[in-house]
Amino acid sequence: MHDHPSSHHMIVPVKTYVAVFVSLLVLTFVTVFVTRFDFGAFNLIVALAIALLKAGLVVMIFMGLKWNKSFDRLAFFGSLVFLFIFFSLVFVDIPLRGYRGVEESQQINIKSPVKPFPKGTMPNAAH
Amino acid sequence: MSMTLKKPHHVAHHFASEAQEFESARLGMWIFLVQELLFFGALFVVYAIFRWWHPETFMEAHQYLSWKWGAFNTVVLIASSFTMVMAVRSAQVNQRKSLISYLSLTLIFAGVFLGVKYIEYMEKIHHGFLPGSFFSAQGVSEYLHLFFGIYFTMTGLHGLHILVGMALIVWLLIRSFRGEFHSEYYTPLEMVGLYWHFVDLVWIFLFPLLYLIG
Amino acid sequence: MSQVPLNYLNATKGLKSWLFTLDHKRIGIMYLMFIAISFGLGGFFALALRLELLNPKELLFTAKQYNQLFTLHGAVMVFLFIVPSIPASLGNFLLPLQLGAKDVAFPRLNLASLYIYVFGGLFCVYSMFSGAVDTGWTFYTPYSIDTSTSVISMTLGAFILGFSSILTGVNFIVTIHKMRAPGMTWFRMPLMVWSLYATAIIQVLATPVLAITLLLLILERTMGIGIFNPALGGDPVLFQHFFWFYSHPAVYIMILPAMGVISELVTAFCRKNIFGYKLVAFSSLAIAIISFFVWGHHLFVSGQSDYAAMIFSLLTYLVAIPSAVKVFNWIATMYRGSIQIKAPFLYFLAFLFLFSIGGFTGIMLGALSLDVHLHDTYFVVAHFHYVMMGGTVMAFIGGLHYWWPKMFGRMYSEFWAFIAWAFVMVGFNMVFFTQFILGAKGMPRRYYSYLDQFQPLHAFSTFGSWVMAVGFILMAFYLMDSLLNGKKAPDNPWGALTLEWQTQSPPLTENFIETPVVTRGPYDFGQEKRS
C-alpha cells in the first residue's frame, strides 16, 4: 500500500505562522517590560509563565504538535514528567538538609575567587 | 517556476512506504529531542538548586549581564524559527526559490545570534566574569563564580547546538540547490526544523532565567 | 557452492563489507565481538584484584594500583560491557527478526552507534594506559576533582559511550513503533521486544543526565567550575544525585533486557505459553518508570536529608513488585510444561536462583535502617553482583547459547556447555555468597587490606574466581570450536515459535524471503489462540 505523504502533512497557512511569530515578539517585549515592576516572589512565576506560553506556541504550532496526534506528542510531554520527577525528588533533599551536607553552624569557608567590593560601595549594573 | 529541477525521492529498502519512512524519521527526531530535553533539563535543575541556595547571588549576577543583548538575541532566534517554518512550508508548496531564501535567512539569523554571543562573551572575559576558578571580577556575593559557571555552561552548550544547527542548515541548502526537496519529499527539512525550534525553546527559558529575573 | 545457502554472513565478502555494513545482524555480531573483548578485559581486572585480596598484605599490586584495578573493573564492566551487552548485541541481531522487519528503522544510525561505542571505548583504553583512574567507577567528587589519575579521558569515554547507548535507544523505540510486520500487534510481540522497549525508554531519558554530569565533572577538572567542589562553594552530594539519577535507572538498562531473554528461554524450553503475558510485558514498563524514583537509596549515608532518605527507601520497595511479578510468572510458566534441559535452560535456572537472591538482598539494602549498617560493605558488592552477574550475565550467556545456532548456523557441544555452566555456577556462588558473609561481618568494600579474621573468607572468594574463570575459558573454547567444527544448525533447533526461528539459520540479508504476516501470539504452543 502506498500512502501519499501529503495526506499526512498539514500545510499550515502562512497567517498562522505570522500570528505566532508576532505573538512571540509581543511576549518577549512583555517579559522584558514586566521587569520594571517588582512582584517580589512572583517575579520568577511571571517570567516562567510567559516563557511557558512562548514555549507552548513554538511546540504546538512551529513544531506542529497541534496537528501531530501520534506517539510523538506523548513522548515529548511524557518526558517532561520525568524531568519533573528529577526536579522534585532533588528538591525533597535540598531544602531539608544543610548546605554541602553539613549543618549551618559547621559551614566551612570557601575559597571564593570573587574579589569583594570595598565596604560601602555597591556595584551598579555594568551596563 | 521552480519545478524544472526536481529530484524524485526513493524510499529506503527496508521501509514499505513513504509514510512509514517519514513517520519513523519524525518519531526518531522527537525521541532525540526528548533526550536533548533531559540534557538541558538537568542543567536547569542545577540552576534551580543554586538559585535556591543563593538567591542573592543570582539577583546580583544578572545585573552584570546585558538584558539588551539578551532580548535582541531572543528576537533573532524567534525570527530564525519563523523563517525555518516558512522554509519547510515553501518546500511543501514547491517554491524552491523561497525555500532557499528562507533557509539562508535562518542561517544569517543564527550567525547574528552567535556574533552577539561572541560580543557578550568577550565582554564578560574582559571584566573577569569567568566560570569557577578563572573568575577575577569584583562582586558582593562570594558565589558569583558559580553563577558564571552555570551561565557559561548553559549558554555555551546552547551555542554549540546553534553551531550544529548551522552546519545542518548548510547541508539543507546544498540539497535544496540540487532540488531534492519538494512537496513529495522534505523529511530532512522538517527534522532539522524540529531541532532548530528546540534550540529556540531552550533559549526562551535561558533568557528570562539568566538575564531578567536574576 | 550450492551447498551453502546465501545468508547474511556470506552474502558479501571482505573486511569492508563488514566495516560499512548497514545490516543489523552484522552490526550485532560486531558488537558481540567488542562486548566479549570488554568482558574478558573486565574479567581480567576482576581476577587480578581478587588475587591481591588473597591475603591482607601486599601481594602483587600496591594500594594505588589496587584502587585503579577495581575502578577499571567497574568502569569497563559497566560502561563497555554490561550496558550495551544484551541490547546492542543480541538486541540488534534479534529485534528486526522478532518483529518481522527487514532492518531497524535507522540502519546508518545503528552503524554510527557502533562506531561511537568503539570511539568511546578507545578513550577508556587510553585512560588505562595514561595513569588509569582510581576513583571507583562512580567518579565521586571531590576526590575525582583532586586525584592525579586520568579522570578526564575515562569520563569522556563514558560520555561518548552514553551517546552510543542513547542512539541505540532511539533506534529501538522507533523500530518497535514503526517497523512491525503486518499483524504484529503490540500484544503479539515477543517479551524480549517489550523489555528492549522498556530499556530504550530508560536509555533515552536517563543517559543525557549522565552526559551532563560527566561534562560538569570534566569542566570541574579543567576550569574549576565549582558546582560539585565544596572548596569552591559547590556541593559534592549534588554530584551523587545527578550521577545516580542516571546510574540507578542504568541498573535497569542492564537487567531489563536480561528479563526479556529469560522470558524467551522459559517459554521455548517449557514449550508453553508464558503465564500472564500482559503482566510480564507491563511489568517491564513499570520497572522502567519506577527506576526513576529510587536513586536516592545510594545516598543514604551521604548526607542527604533524612526525609529524602525515608522517601527514597519507601519508593525503592516499589521496584520489588514488578520484579517479583516476573519471577512468579516464570515459575508459573514452568508448571506442567514439557521441560527440555538444554544449555540455555540451565542458564535460565541459574538466573532464577541468583536473581532471586540478588533481589531479596536488594530489598534488605533498600531498608534505610539496615542499609546504614551494610552500606559500602561487601554485602552491597555481593548484592549487585548477584543481580548484575547472576542476573544479566547469566541471561546474556543463556541468550547467546539460545540464539547461537541462529546467529552462526552452528550447534555447540551440549556436554561442554553443561560442564562450563557447572563451573560458572559453583564458582560464582563461591565468590559472591562468601561476600554476603564478609559484608555482614563488617568488611568494607574497596579496601586494599583487611583484618586477619577475614582472610579465610577472602581466600575462598578468590578460589571461587578461579573456578569461574575456568568455566568462562571452557566456554570460549567450545564456542570457538562450534564456529569451526560445529554441526550445521537446523532453522529451528529448539522448536520455538517466535519469528526469528521461522527464517533460515543464519538468516538472509534482509531476514525473510517474504515479509511475514503474523496471526498468533509468540508462544502459542499447540493450543488454540488464547483470548
PDB file of C-alpha atoms in Angstrom, chain C residues 36-261:
ATOM      1  CA  ALA C  36      33.184 -10.177  24.540  1.00  0.00           C
ATOM      2  CA  ILE C  37      36.571  -8.461  24.498  1.00  0.00           C
ATOM      3  CA  SER C  38      35.384  -5.985  27.137  1.00  0.00           C
ATOM      4  CA  PHE C  39      34.058  -8.808  29.278  1.00  0.00           C
ATOM      5  CA  GLY C  40      37.431 -10.530  29.026  1.00  0.00           C
ATOM      6  CA  LEU C  41      39.220  -7.325  29.975  1.00  0.00           C
ATOM      7  CA  GLY C  42      36.920  -6.569  32.901  1.00  0.00           C
ATOM      8  CA  GLY C  43      37.180 -10.190  33.998  1.00  0.00           C
ATOM      9  CA  PHE C  44      40.950  -9.970  33.875  1.00  0.00           C
ATOM     10  CA  PHE C  45      40.863  -6.946  36.199  1.00  0.00           C
ATOM     11  CA  ALA C  46      38.491  -8.841  38.493  1.00  0.00           C
ATOM     12  CA  LEU C  47      40.834 -11.827  38.696  1.00  0.00           C
ATOM     13  CA  ALA C  48      43.760  -9.521  39.397  1.00  0.00           C
ATOM     14  CA  LEU C  49      42.053  -7.710  42.233  1.00  0.00           C
ATOM     15  CA  ARG C  50      40.704 -10.930  43.735  1.00  0.00           C
ATOM     16  CA  LEU C  51      44.251 -12.257  43.621  1.00  0.00           C
ATOM     17  CA  GLU C  52      45.505  -9.217  45.505  1.00  0.00           C
ATOM     18  CA  LEU C  53      42.831  -9.813  48.154  1.00  0.00           C
ATOM     19  CA  LEU C  54      44.034 -13.363  48.742  1.00  0.00           C
ATOM     20  CA  ASN C  55      45.735 -12.064  51.837  1.00  0.00           C
ATOM     21  CA  PRO C  56      45.785  -8.726  53.653  1.00  0.00           C
ATOM     22  CA  LYS C  57      49.404  -7.976  52.767  1.00  0.00           C
ATOM     23  CA  GLU C  58      50.810  -6.578  49.529  1.00  0.00           C
ATOM     24  CA  LEU C  59      50.924  -9.428  47.070  1.00  0.00           C
ATOM     25  CA  LEU C  60      51.319  -8.177  43.508  1.00  0.00           C
ATOM     26  CA  PHE C  61      49.931  -4.670  43.467  1.00  0.00           C
ATOM     27  CA  THR C  62      50.408  -1.513  45.503  1.00  0.00           C
ATOM     28  CA  ALA C  63      47.430   0.108  47.170  1.00  0.00           C
ATOM     29  CA  LYS C  64      47.205   2.675  44.387  1.00  0.00           C
ATOM     30  CA  GLN C  65      47.324   0.011  41.686  1.00  0.00           C
ATOM     31  CA  TYR C  66      44.628  -1.874  43.542  1.00  0.00           C
ATOM     32  CA  ASN C  67      42.429   1.249  43.517  1.00  0.00           C
ATOM     33  CA  GLN C  68      42.999   1.540  39.791  1.00  0.00           C
ATOM     34  CA  LEU C  69      42.189  -2.132  39.298  1.00  0.00           C
ATOM     35  CA  PHE C  70      38.780  -2.029  40.950  1.00  0.00           C
ATOM     36  CA  THR C  71      37.972   1.232  39.187  1.00  0.00           C
ATOM     37  CA  LEU C  72      38.872  -0.200  35.802  1.00  0.00           C
ATOM     38  CA  HIS C  73      36.998  -3.405  36.578  1.00  0.00           C
ATOM     39  CA  GLY C  74      33.889  -1.381  37.400  1.00  0.00           C
ATOM     40  CA  ALA C  75      34.172   1.133  34.580  1.00  0.00           C
ATOM     41  CA  VAL C  76      34.886  -1.475  31.895  1.00  0.00           C
ATOM     42  CA  MET C  77      32.206  -3.859  33.114  1.00  0.00           C
ATOM     43  CA  VAL C  78      29.557  -1.155  33.436  1.00  0.00           C
ATOM     44  CA  PHE C  79      30.150   1.157  30.510  1.00  0.00           C
ATOM     45  CA  LEU C  80      31.797  -1.118  27.958  1.00  0.00           C
ATOM     46  CA  PHE C  81      30.250  -4.459  28.785  1.00  0.00           C
ATOM     47  CA  ILE C  82      27.001  -4.675  30.660  1.00  0.00           C
ATOM     48  CA  VAL C  83      25.115  -1.570  29.487  1.00  0.00           C
ATOM     49  CA  PRO C  84      25.493  -2.438  25.797  1.00  0.00           C
ATOM     50  CA  SER C  85      25.700  -6.215  26.338  1.00  0.00           C
ATOM     51  CA  ILE C  86      22.265  -7.595  25.567  1.00  0.00           C
ATOM     52  CA  PRO C  87      20.585  -4.681  23.751  1.00  0.00           C
ATOM     53  CA  ALA C  88      23.437  -3.864  21.398  1.00  0.00           C
ATOM     54  CA  SER C  89      24.476  -7.393  20.506  1.00  0.00           C
ATOM     55  CA  LEU C  90      21.542  -9.784  20.880  1.00  0.00           C
ATOM     56  CA  GLY C  91      19.019  -6.948  20.679  1.00  0.00           C
ATOM     57  CA  ASN C  92      20.423  -5.589  17.459  1.00  0.00           C
ATOM     58  CA  PHE C  93      20.505  -9.022  15.936  1.00  0.00           C
ATOM     59  CA  LEU C  94      17.049 -10.047  17.060  1.00  0.00           C
ATOM     60  CA  LEU C  95      14.803  -7.021  17.207  1.00  0.00           C
ATOM     61  CA  PRO C  96      14.012  -6.748  13.468  1.00  0.00           C
ATOM     62  CA  LEU C  97      13.853 -10.540  13.172  1.00  0.00           C
ATOM     63  CA  GLN C  98      11.381 -10.833  16.016  1.00  0.00           C
ATOM     64  CA  LEU C  99       9.258  -8.036  14.589  1.00  0.00           C
ATOM     65  CA  GLY C 100       9.322  -9.467  11.081  1.00  0.00           C
ATOM     66  CA  ALA C 101      11.148  -6.386   9.748  1.00  0.00           C
ATOM     67  CA  LYS C 102      13.971  -6.116   7.250  1.00  0.00           C
ATOM     68  CA  ASP C 103      16.132  -3.960   9.460  1.00  0.00           C
ATOM     69  CA  VAL C 104      15.996  -1.433  12.278  1.00  0.00           C
ATOM     70  CA  ALA C 105      14.418   1.917  11.408  1.00  0.00           C
ATOM     71  CA  PHE C 106      17.741   3.753  11.021  1.00  0.00           C
ATOM     72  CA  PRO C 107      20.470   1.373   9.818  1.00  0.00           C
ATOM     73  CA  ARG C 108      23.065   4.096   9.319  1.00  0.00           C
ATOM     74  CA  LEU C 109      22.444   5.457  12.801  1.00  0.00           C
ATOM     75  CA  ASN C 110      22.873   1.915  14.035  1.00  0.00           C
ATOM     76  CA  LEU C 111      26.301   1.652  12.444  1.00  0.00           C
ATOM     77  CA  ALA C 112      27.123   5.098  13.828  1.00  0.00           C
ATOM     78  CA  SER C 113      26.265   3.899  17.355  1.00  0.00           C
ATOM     79  CA  LEU C 114      28.708   1.059  16.905  1.00  0.00           C
ATOM     80  CA  TYR C 115      31.489   3.413  15.885  1.00  0.00           C
ATOM     81  CA  ILE C 116      30.663   5.842  18.659  1.00  0.00           C
ATOM     82  CA  TYR C 117      30.879   2.898  21.053  1.00  0.00           C
ATOM     83  CA  VAL C 118      34.289   1.922  19.686  1.00  0.00           C
ATOM     84  CA  PHE C 119      35.445   5.549  19.812  1.00  0.00           C
ATOM     85  CA  GLY C 120      34.338   5.891  23.440  1.00  0.00           C
ATOM     86  CA  GLY C 121      35.987   2.580  24.220  1.00  0.00           C
ATOM     87  CA  LEU C 122      39.270   3.908  22.820  1.00  0.00           C
ATOM     88  CA  PHE C 123      39.137   6.790  25.294  1.00  0.00           C
ATOM     89  CA  CYS C 124      38.661   4.318  28.126  1.00  0.00           C
ATOM     90  CA  VAL C 125      41.587   2.239  26.912  1.00  0.00           C
ATOM     91  CA  TYR C 126      43.682   5.389  26.571  1.00  0.00           C
ATOM     92  CA  SER C 127      42.807   6.231  30.165  1.00  0.00           C
ATOM     93  CA  MET C 128      44.070   2.830  31.298  1.00  0.00           C
ATOM     94  CA  PHE C 129      47.484   3.470  29.768  1.00  0.00           C
ATOM     95  CA  SER C 130      47.759   7.107  30.780  1.00  0.00           C
ATOM     96  CA  GLY C 131      47.590   6.583  34.506  1.00  0.00           C
ATOM     97  CA  ALA C 132      44.247   4.792  34.876  1.00  0.00           C
ATOM     98  CA  VAL C 133      41.596   6.061  37.274  1.00  0.00           C
ATOM     99  CA  ASP C 134      41.415   5.363  40.989  1.00  0.00           C
ATOM    100  CA  THR C 135      38.113   6.974  41.907  1.00  0.00           C
ATOM    101  CA  GLY C 136      35.876   3.939  41.613  1.00  0.00           C
ATOM    102  CA  TRP C 137      33.597   3.733  38.583  1.00  0.00           C
ATOM    103  CA  THR C 138      31.266   6.256  40.252  1.00  0.00           C
ATOM    104  CA  PHE C 139      33.758   9.153  39.993  1.00  0.00           C
ATOM    105  CA  TYR C 140      32.541  10.712  43.256  1.00  0.00           C
ATOM    106  CA  THR C 141      33.549  14.286  43.864  1.00  0.00           C
ATOM    107  CA  PRO C 142      35.530  15.865  45.457  1.00  0.00           C
ATOM    108  CA  TYR C 143      38.128  13.094  45.157  1.00  0.00           C
ATOM    109  CA  SER C 144      37.639  12.809  41.392  1.00  0.00           C
ATOM    110  CA  ILE C 145      38.420  16.530  41.118  1.00  0.00           C
ATOM    111  CA  ASP C 146      41.689  16.227  43.002  1.00  0.00           C
ATOM    112  CA  THR C 147      43.154  12.878  42.012  1.00  0.00           C
ATOM    113  CA  SER C 148      46.127  12.971  39.679  1.00  0.00           C
ATOM    114  CA  THR C 149      44.955   9.945  37.672  1.00  0.00           C
ATOM    115  CA  SER C 150      43.450  10.394  34.222  1.00  0.00           C
ATOM    116  CA  VAL C 151      39.826  11.014  35.104  1.00  0.00           C
ATOM    117  CA  ILE C 152      39.099  13.197  32.087  1.00  0.00           C
ATOM    118  CA  SER C 153      39.794  10.591  29.432  1.00  0.00           C
ATOM    119  CA  MET C 154      37.746   7.973  31.278  1.00  0.00           C
ATOM    120  CA  THR C 155      34.770  10.255  31.857  1.00  0.00           C
ATOM    121  CA  LEU C 156      34.981  11.486  28.278  1.00  0.00           C
ATOM    122  CA  GLY C 157      34.938   7.828  27.232  1.00  0.00           C
ATOM    123  CA  ALA C 158      31.843   7.164  29.342  1.00  0.00           C
ATOM    124  CA  PHE C 159      30.255  10.358  27.972  1.00  0.00           C
ATOM    125  CA  ILE C 160      30.759   9.157  24.392  1.00  0.00           C
ATOM    126  CA  LEU C 161      29.599   5.632  25.219  1.00  0.00           C
ATOM    127  CA  GLY C 162      26.474   7.241  26.640  1.00  0.00           C
ATOM    128  CA  PHE C 163      25.627   8.695  23.254  1.00  0.00           C
ATOM    129  CA  SER C 164      26.048   5.320  21.624  1.00  0.00           C
ATOM    130  CA  SER C 165      23.553   3.988  24.141  1.00  0.00           C
ATOM    131  CA  ILE C 166      21.097   6.863  23.543  1.00  0.00           C
ATOM    132  CA  LEU C 167      21.197   6.416  19.777  1.00  0.00           C
ATOM    133  CA  THR C 168      20.585   2.685  20.112  1.00  0.00           C
ATOM    134  CA  GLY C 169      17.630   3.522  22.342  1.00  0.00           C
ATOM    135  CA  VAL C 170      16.190   5.992  19.814  1.00  0.00           C
ATOM    136  CA  ASN C 171      16.607   3.444  17.053  1.00  0.00           C
ATOM    137  CA  PHE C 172      14.894   0.676  19.001  1.00  0.00           C
ATOM    138  CA  ILE C 173      11.917   2.770  20.070  1.00  0.00           C
ATOM    139  CA  VAL C 174      11.236   3.849  16.503  1.00  0.00           C
ATOM    140  CA  THR C 175      11.800   0.327  15.187  1.00  0.00           C
ATOM    141  CA  ILE C 176       9.292  -1.121  17.627  1.00  0.00           C
ATOM    142  CA  HIS C 177       6.731   1.571  16.871  1.00  0.00           C
ATOM    143  CA  LYS C 178       7.035   1.659  13.128  1.00  0.00           C
ATOM    144  CA  MET C 179       8.645  -1.489  11.759  1.00  0.00           C
ATOM    145  CA  ARG C 180       6.367  -4.274  12.959  1.00  0.00           C
ATOM    146  CA  ALA C 181       5.235  -6.771  10.338  1.00  0.00           C
ATOM    147  CA  PRO C 182       1.575  -6.860   9.343  1.00  0.00           C
ATOM    148  CA  GLY C 183      -0.439  -8.486  12.122  1.00  0.00           C
ATOM    149  CA  MET C 184       2.300  -7.965  14.708  1.00  0.00           C
ATOM    150  CA  THR C 185       0.182  -6.151  17.251  1.00  0.00           C
ATOM    151  CA  TRP C 186       1.696  -4.885  20.497  1.00  0.00           C
ATOM    152  CA  PHE C 187       0.444  -7.934  22.365  1.00  0.00           C
ATOM    153  CA  ARG C 188       1.812 -10.362  19.810  1.00  0.00           C
ATOM    154  CA  MET C 189       5.330  -9.077  20.263  1.00  0.00           C
ATOM    155  CA  PRO C 190       7.801 -11.402  21.955  1.00  0.00           C
ATOM    156  CA  LEU C 191       8.529 -10.329  25.528  1.00  0.00           C
ATOM    157  CA  MET C 192      12.150  -9.725  24.547  1.00  0.00           C
ATOM    158  CA  VAL C 193      10.862  -6.850  22.422  1.00  0.00           C
ATOM    159  CA  TRP C 194       8.856  -5.437  25.316  1.00  0.00           C
ATOM    160  CA  SER C 195      11.884  -5.473  27.544  1.00  0.00           C
ATOM    161  CA  LEU C 196      14.063  -3.866  24.874  1.00  0.00           C
ATOM    162  CA  TYR C 197      11.401  -1.194  24.569  1.00  0.00           C
ATOM    163  CA  ALA C 198      11.429  -0.525  28.309  1.00  0.00           C
ATOM    164  CA  THR C 199      15.223  -0.472  28.218  1.00  0.00           C
ATOM    165  CA  ALA C 200      15.242   2.034  25.382  1.00  0.00           C
ATOM    166  CA  ILE C 201      12.965   4.348  27.339  1.00  0.00           C
ATOM    167  CA  ILE C 202      15.481   4.461  30.169  1.00  0.00           C
ATOM    168  CA  GLN C 203      18.402   4.851  27.774  1.00  0.00           C
ATOM    169  CA  VAL C 204      16.817   7.892  26.194  1.00  0.00           C
ATOM    170  CA  LEU C 205      15.567   9.526  29.390  1.00  0.00           C
ATOM    171  CA  ALA C 206      18.382   8.864  31.838  1.00  0.00           C
ATOM    172  CA  THR C 207      21.599   8.802  29.822  1.00  0.00           C
ATOM    173  CA  PRO C 208      21.551  12.524  28.935  1.00  0.00           C
ATOM    174  CA  VAL C 209      21.670  13.336  32.649  1.00  0.00           C
ATOM    175  CA  LEU C 210      24.806  11.207  32.966  1.00  0.00           C
ATOM    176  CA  ALA C 211      26.226  13.058  29.986  1.00  0.00           C
ATOM    177  CA  ILE C 212      25.685  16.434  31.603  1.00  0.00           C
ATOM    178  CA  THR C 213      27.033  15.166  34.935  1.00  0.00           C
ATOM    179  CA  LEU C 214      30.232  13.860  33.409  1.00  0.00           C
ATOM    180  CA  LEU C 215      30.564  17.034  31.369  1.00  0.00           C
ATOM    181  CA  LEU C 216      30.296  19.111  34.541  1.00  0.00           C
ATOM    182  CA  LEU C 217      32.917  16.886  36.149  1.00  0.00           C
ATOM    183  CA  ILE C 218      35.215  17.467  33.188  1.00  0.00           C
ATOM    184  CA  LEU C 219      34.601  21.227  33.477  1.00  0.00           C
ATOM    185  CA  GLU C 220      35.282  20.864  37.184  1.00  0.00           C
ATOM    186  CA  ARG C 221      38.700  19.429  36.444  1.00  0.00           C
ATOM    187  CA  THR C 222      39.575  21.690  33.535  1.00  0.00           C
ATOM    188  CA  MET C 223      38.349  25.034  34.777  1.00  0.00           C
ATOM    189  CA  GLY C 224      37.240  24.573  38.356  1.00  0.00           C
ATOM    190  CA  ILE C 225      33.634  25.392  37.654  1.00  0.00           C
ATOM    191  CA  GLY C 226      32.883  24.670  41.308  1.00  0.00           C
ATOM    192  CA  ILE C 227      29.395  23.145  41.064  1.00  0.00           C
ATOM    193  CA  PHE C 228      30.475  19.904  42.733  1.00  0.00           C
ATOM    194  CA  ASN C 229      33.516  21.218  44.589  1.00  0.00           C
ATOM    195  CA  PRO C 230      32.905  22.115  48.243  1.00  0.00           C
ATOM    196  CA  ALA C 231      36.116  24.120  48.358  1.00  0.00           C
ATOM    197  CA  LEU C 232      34.654  26.496  45.759  1.00  0.00           C
ATOM    198  CA  GLY C 233      31.196  26.606  47.284  1.00  0.00           C
ATOM    199  CA  GLY C 234      29.731  23.706  45.345  1.00  0.00           C
ATOM    200  CA  ASP C 235      28.040  20.614  46.665  1.00  0.00           C
ATOM    201  CA  PRO C 236      29.504  17.097  46.297  1.00  0.00           C
ATOM    202  CA  VAL C 237      26.233  15.426  47.275  1.00  0.00           C
ATOM    203  CA  LEU C 238      24.722  17.034  44.198  1.00  0.00           C
ATOM    204  CA  PHE C 239      27.107  15.008  42.074  1.00  0.00           C
ATOM    205  CA  GLN C 240      25.739  11.864  43.647  1.00  0.00           C
ATOM    206  CA  HIS C 241      22.169  12.943  42.945  1.00  0.00           C
ATOM    207  CA  PHE C 242      22.998  13.609  39.311  1.00  0.00           C
ATOM    208  CA  PHE C 243      25.142  10.548  38.882  1.00  0.00           C
ATOM    209  CA  TRP C 244      22.566   8.187  40.342  1.00  0.00           C
ATOM    210  CA  PHE C 245      19.645   9.737  38.542  1.00  0.00           C
ATOM    211  CA  TYR C 246      21.250   8.039  35.564  1.00  0.00           C
ATOM    212  CA  SER C 247      23.078   5.208  37.163  1.00  0.00           C
ATOM    213  CA  HIS C 248      20.241   3.731  39.113  1.00  0.00           C
ATOM    214  CA  PRO C 249      17.937   3.536  36.089  1.00  0.00           C
ATOM    215  CA  ALA C 250      21.016   2.246  34.262  1.00  0.00           C
ATOM    216  CA  VAL C 251      20.886  -0.769  36.543  1.00  0.00           C
ATOM    217  CA  TYR C 252      17.561  -1.499  34.868  1.00  0.00           C
ATOM    218  CA  ILE C 253      19.094  -0.859  31.465  1.00  0.00           C
ATOM    219  CA  MET C 254      21.267  -3.796  32.461  1.00  0.00           C
ATOM    220  CA  ILE C 255      18.640  -6.137  33.918  1.00  0.00           C
ATOM    221  CA  LEU C 256      15.544  -5.465  31.769  1.00  0.00           C
ATOM    222  CA  PRO C 257      16.914  -6.986  28.541  1.00  0.00           C
ATOM    223  CA  ALA C 258      18.040  -9.948  30.623  1.00  0.00           C
ATOM    224  CA  MET C 259      14.475 -10.391  31.810  1.00  0.00           C
ATOM    225  CA  GLY C 260      13.385 -10.361  28.179  1.00  0.00           C
ATOM    226  CA  VAL C 261      15.837 -13.103  27.302  1.00  0.00           C
TER     227      VAL C 261
END
